């Protein structure tokens, strides 16, 4: 993969349906909301996508996905690193346990769920009741 040919950008609200189509191709679930901040890496097509969801003034990183053909090449790391540079506040995420090292290498740290802001704590409890997830934060 030639990283020089990649474009990193934030989608405009009217472009968000493009990433919803991408999610359906990549993992059959997930849809971007027009209130989300959606970031992509692309060539002619979207290769990797992620969303920042605002939850009562706090940011939650969600919907990180990479086209199967391009997994394991550092695209998700590149995408997340670029979007982190654009933010000026803490960013939370609730990854699967097997992704702990991946997120730690990007600067995220484990965060006790009890320390989450109220609305994020409620979302975490809801997600965590269905599957085992970690609670992590990237502090600026």
mmCIF file of C-alpha atoms in Angstrom:
data_model
loop_
_atom_site.group_PDB
_atom_site.id
_atom_site.type_symbol
_atom_site.label_atom_id
_atom_site.label_comp_id
_atom_site.label_asym_id
_atom_site.label_seq_id
_atom_site.Cartn_x
_atom_site.Cartn_y
_atom_site.Cartn_z
ATOM 1 C CA UNK A 1 0.000 0.000 0.000
ATOM 2 C CA UNK A 2 1.405 3.343 -1.041
ATOM 3 C CA UNK A 3 0.465 5.659 1.817
ATOM 4 C CA UNK A 4 1.245 8.696 -0.366
ATOM 5 C CA UNK A 5 -1.827 8.004 -2.489
ATOM 6 C CA UNK A 6 -4.165 8.021 0.527
ATOM 7 C CA UNK A 7 -6.447 10.923 1.299
ATOM 8 C CA UNK A 8 -7.484 11.576 4.893
ATOM 9 C CA UNK A 9 -10.526 13.762 5.334
ATOM 10 C CA UNK A 10 -13.606 14.476 7.333
ATOM 11 C CA UNK A 11 -16.839 13.914 5.463
ATOM 12 C CA UNK A 12 -19.406 16.659 5.058
ATOM 13 C CA UNK A 13 -22.907 15.888 6.348
ATOM 14 C CA UNK A 14 -24.256 15.234 2.843
ATOM 15 C CA UNK A 15 -21.485 12.632 2.248
ATOM 16 C CA UNK A 16 -22.253 10.539 5.336
ATOM 17 C CA UNK A 17 -24.425 7.981 3.444
ATOM 18 C CA UNK A 18 -21.206 6.944 1.658
ATOM 19 C CA UNK A 19 -19.717 5.659 4.890
ATOM 20 C CA UNK A 20 -22.940 3.877 5.829
ATOM 21 C CA UNK A 21 -22.659 1.961 2.521
ATOM 22 C CA UNK A 22 -19.017 1.210 3.367
ATOM 23 C CA UNK A 23 -20.017 -0.172 6.781
ATOM 24 C CA UNK A 24 -22.596 -2.462 5.176
ATOM 25 C CA UNK A 25 -19.901 -3.864 2.861
ATOM 26 C CA UNK A 26 -17.293 -4.231 5.597
ATOM 27 C CA UNK A 27 -19.163 -5.562 8.592
ATOM 28 C CA UNK A 28 -22.860 -5.626 7.819
ATOM 29 C CA UNK A 29 -23.769 -3.306 10.670
ATOM 30 C CA UNK A 30 -23.272 0.234 11.755
ATOM 31 C CA UNK A 31 -24.551 3.419 10.291
ATOM 32 C CA UNK A 32 -23.212 6.903 10.567
ATOM 33 C CA UNK A 33 -25.467 9.555 11.980
ATOM 34 C CA UNK A 34 -25.461 13.024 10.406
ATOM 35 C CA UNK A 35 -24.440 14.396 13.812
ATOM 36 C CA UNK A 36 -21.298 12.230 13.884
ATOM 37 C CA UNK A 37 -17.906 13.505 12.814
ATOM 38 C CA UNK A 38 -16.924 10.952 10.162
ATOM 39 C CA UNK A 39 -13.336 10.503 9.005
ATOM 40 C CA UNK A 40 -12.065 8.358 6.159
ATOM 41 C CA UNK A 41 -8.924 7.221 4.406
ATOM 42 C CA UNK A 42 -9.501 6.745 0.696
ATOM 43 C CA UNK A 43 -7.972 6.355 -2.707
ATOM 44 C CA UNK A 44 -10.722 6.113 -5.320
ATOM 45 C CA UNK A 45 -12.823 4.354 -2.697
ATOM 46 C CA UNK A 46 -13.107 4.386 1.086
ATOM 47 C CA UNK A 47 -10.553 2.028 2.627
ATOM 48 C CA UNK A 48 -10.996 2.858 6.296
ATOM 49 C CA UNK A 49 -13.518 4.854 8.337
ATOM 50 C CA UNK A 50 -14.116 6.015 11.911
ATOM 51 C CA UNK A 51 -16.654 8.188 13.674
ATOM 52 C CA UNK A 52 -16.544 10.553 16.597
ATOM 53 C CA UNK A 53 -19.897 10.661 18.286
ATOM 54 C CA UNK A 54 -20.736 13.555 20.599
ATOM 55 C CA UNK A 55 -22.295 12.457 23.864
ATOM 56 C CA UNK A 56 -23.220 15.478 25.989
ATOM 57 C CA UNK A 57 -20.083 17.370 25.013
ATOM 58 C CA UNK A 58 -17.778 14.350 25.191
ATOM 59 C CA UNK A 59 -16.325 12.473 22.217
ATOM 60 C CA UNK A 60 -16.691 8.734 21.695
ATOM 61 C CA UNK A 61 -14.607 7.035 18.998
ATOM 62 C CA UNK A 62 -16.717 4.393 17.313
ATOM 63 C CA UNK A 63 -17.237 2.629 14.006
ATOM 64 C CA UNK A 64 -13.551 2.050 13.242
ATOM 65 C CA UNK A 65 -13.556 -0.223 10.203
ATOM 66 C CA UNK A 66 -11.164 -1.151 7.434
ATOM 67 C CA UNK A 67 -11.910 -2.902 4.162
ATOM 68 C CA UNK A 68 -10.898 -6.546 4.570
ATOM 69 C CA UNK A 69 -8.399 -6.429 1.706
ATOM 70 C CA UNK A 70 -6.459 -3.629 3.453
ATOM 71 C CA UNK A 71 -6.438 -4.886 7.055
ATOM 72 C CA UNK A 72 -3.121 -5.308 8.824
ATOM 73 C CA UNK A 73 -1.422 -2.557 6.813
ATOM 74 C CA UNK A 74 -1.635 0.237 9.394
ATOM 75 C CA UNK A 75 -4.573 2.098 7.852
ATOM 76 C CA UNK A 76 -6.722 2.164 10.999
ATOM 77 C CA UNK A 77 -3.734 3.420 13.000
ATOM 78 C CA UNK A 78 -3.078 6.133 10.434
ATOM 79 C CA UNK A 79 -6.733 7.173 10.362
ATOM 80 C CA UNK A 80 -7.056 7.345 14.153
ATOM 81 C CA UNK A 81 -3.724 9.154 14.556
ATOM 82 C CA UNK A 82 -4.832 11.802 12.057
ATOM 83 C CA UNK A 83 -8.239 12.344 13.621
ATOM 84 C CA UNK A 84 -6.720 12.572 17.115
ATOM 85 C CA UNK A 85 -4.520 15.449 15.927
ATOM 86 C CA UNK A 86 -7.636 17.441 14.986
ATOM 87 C CA UNK A 87 -9.245 17.157 18.421
ATOM 88 C CA UNK A 88 -8.608 19.249 21.480
ATOM 89 C CA UNK A 89 -10.489 17.268 24.096
ATOM 90 C CA UNK A 90 -10.352 13.793 25.564
ATOM 91 C CA UNK A 91 -11.658 10.975 23.379
ATOM 92 C CA UNK A 92 -13.207 7.823 24.803
ATOM 93 C CA UNK A 93 -13.614 4.428 23.159
ATOM 94 C CA UNK A 94 -15.054 1.059 24.149
ATOM 95 C CA UNK A 95 -12.966 -1.523 22.253
ATOM 96 C CA UNK A 96 -13.051 -5.294 22.420
ATOM 97 C CA UNK A 97 -10.395 -6.673 24.822
ATOM 98 C CA UNK A 98 -8.256 -8.112 21.995
ATOM 99 C CA UNK A 99 -7.765 -4.526 20.711
ATOM 100 C CA UNK A 100 -6.278 -3.162 23.953
ATOM 101 C CA UNK A 101 -2.675 -3.154 22.706
ATOM 102 C CA UNK A 102 -3.712 -1.551 19.392
ATOM 103 C CA UNK A 103 -5.371 1.378 21.174
ATOM 104 C CA UNK A 104 -2.606 1.683 23.780
ATOM 105 C CA UNK A 105 -0.051 2.054 20.972
ATOM 106 C CA UNK A 106 -2.114 5.026 19.735
ATOM 107 C CA UNK A 107 -2.007 6.685 23.162
ATOM 108 C CA UNK A 108 -5.255 5.472 24.724
ATOM 109 C CA UNK A 109 -5.225 4.352 28.342
ATOM 110 C CA UNK A 110 -7.562 2.101 30.277
ATOM 111 C CA UNK A 111 -10.148 4.091 32.186
ATOM 112 C CA UNK A 112 -12.280 2.778 35.054
ATOM 113 C CA UNK A 113 -15.913 2.905 33.943
ATOM 114 C CA UNK A 114 -16.778 4.643 37.225
ATOM 115 C CA UNK A 115 -14.784 7.676 36.043
ATOM 116 C CA UNK A 116 -16.715 8.103 32.788
ATOM 117 C CA UNK A 117 -18.938 11.158 32.359
ATOM 118 C CA UNK A 118 -22.546 10.227 33.188
ATOM 119 C CA UNK A 119 -23.978 9.761 29.665
ATOM 120 C CA UNK A 120 -20.916 7.856 28.472
ATOM 121 C CA UNK A 121 -21.162 5.619 31.547
ATOM 122 C CA UNK A 122 -24.768 4.813 30.626
ATOM 123 C CA UNK A 123 -23.783 3.964 27.044
ATOM 124 C CA UNK A 124 -20.877 1.852 28.251
ATOM 125 C CA UNK A 125 -23.149 -0.094 30.627
ATOM 126 C CA UNK A 126 -25.616 -0.719 27.798
ATOM 127 C CA UNK A 127 -22.918 -1.927 25.357
ATOM 128 C CA UNK A 128 -21.043 -3.871 28.036
ATOM 129 C CA UNK A 129 -24.186 -5.769 29.072
ATOM 130 C CA UNK A 130 -24.235 -7.410 25.616
ATOM 131 C CA UNK A 131 -20.503 -8.050 25.176
ATOM 132 C CA UNK A 132 -17.215 -7.643 27.006
ATOM 133 C CA UNK A 133 -15.700 -4.262 26.220
ATOM 134 C CA UNK A 134 -12.907 -2.143 27.626
ATOM 135 C CA UNK A 135 -13.204 1.486 28.558
ATOM 136 C CA UNK A 136 -10.323 3.631 27.277
ATOM 137 C CA UNK A 137 -9.527 7.315 26.946
ATOM 138 C CA UNK A 138 -7.088 9.386 24.926
ATOM 139 C CA UNK A 139 -6.228 12.457 27.011
ATOM 140 C CA UNK A 140 -5.130 15.704 25.428
#
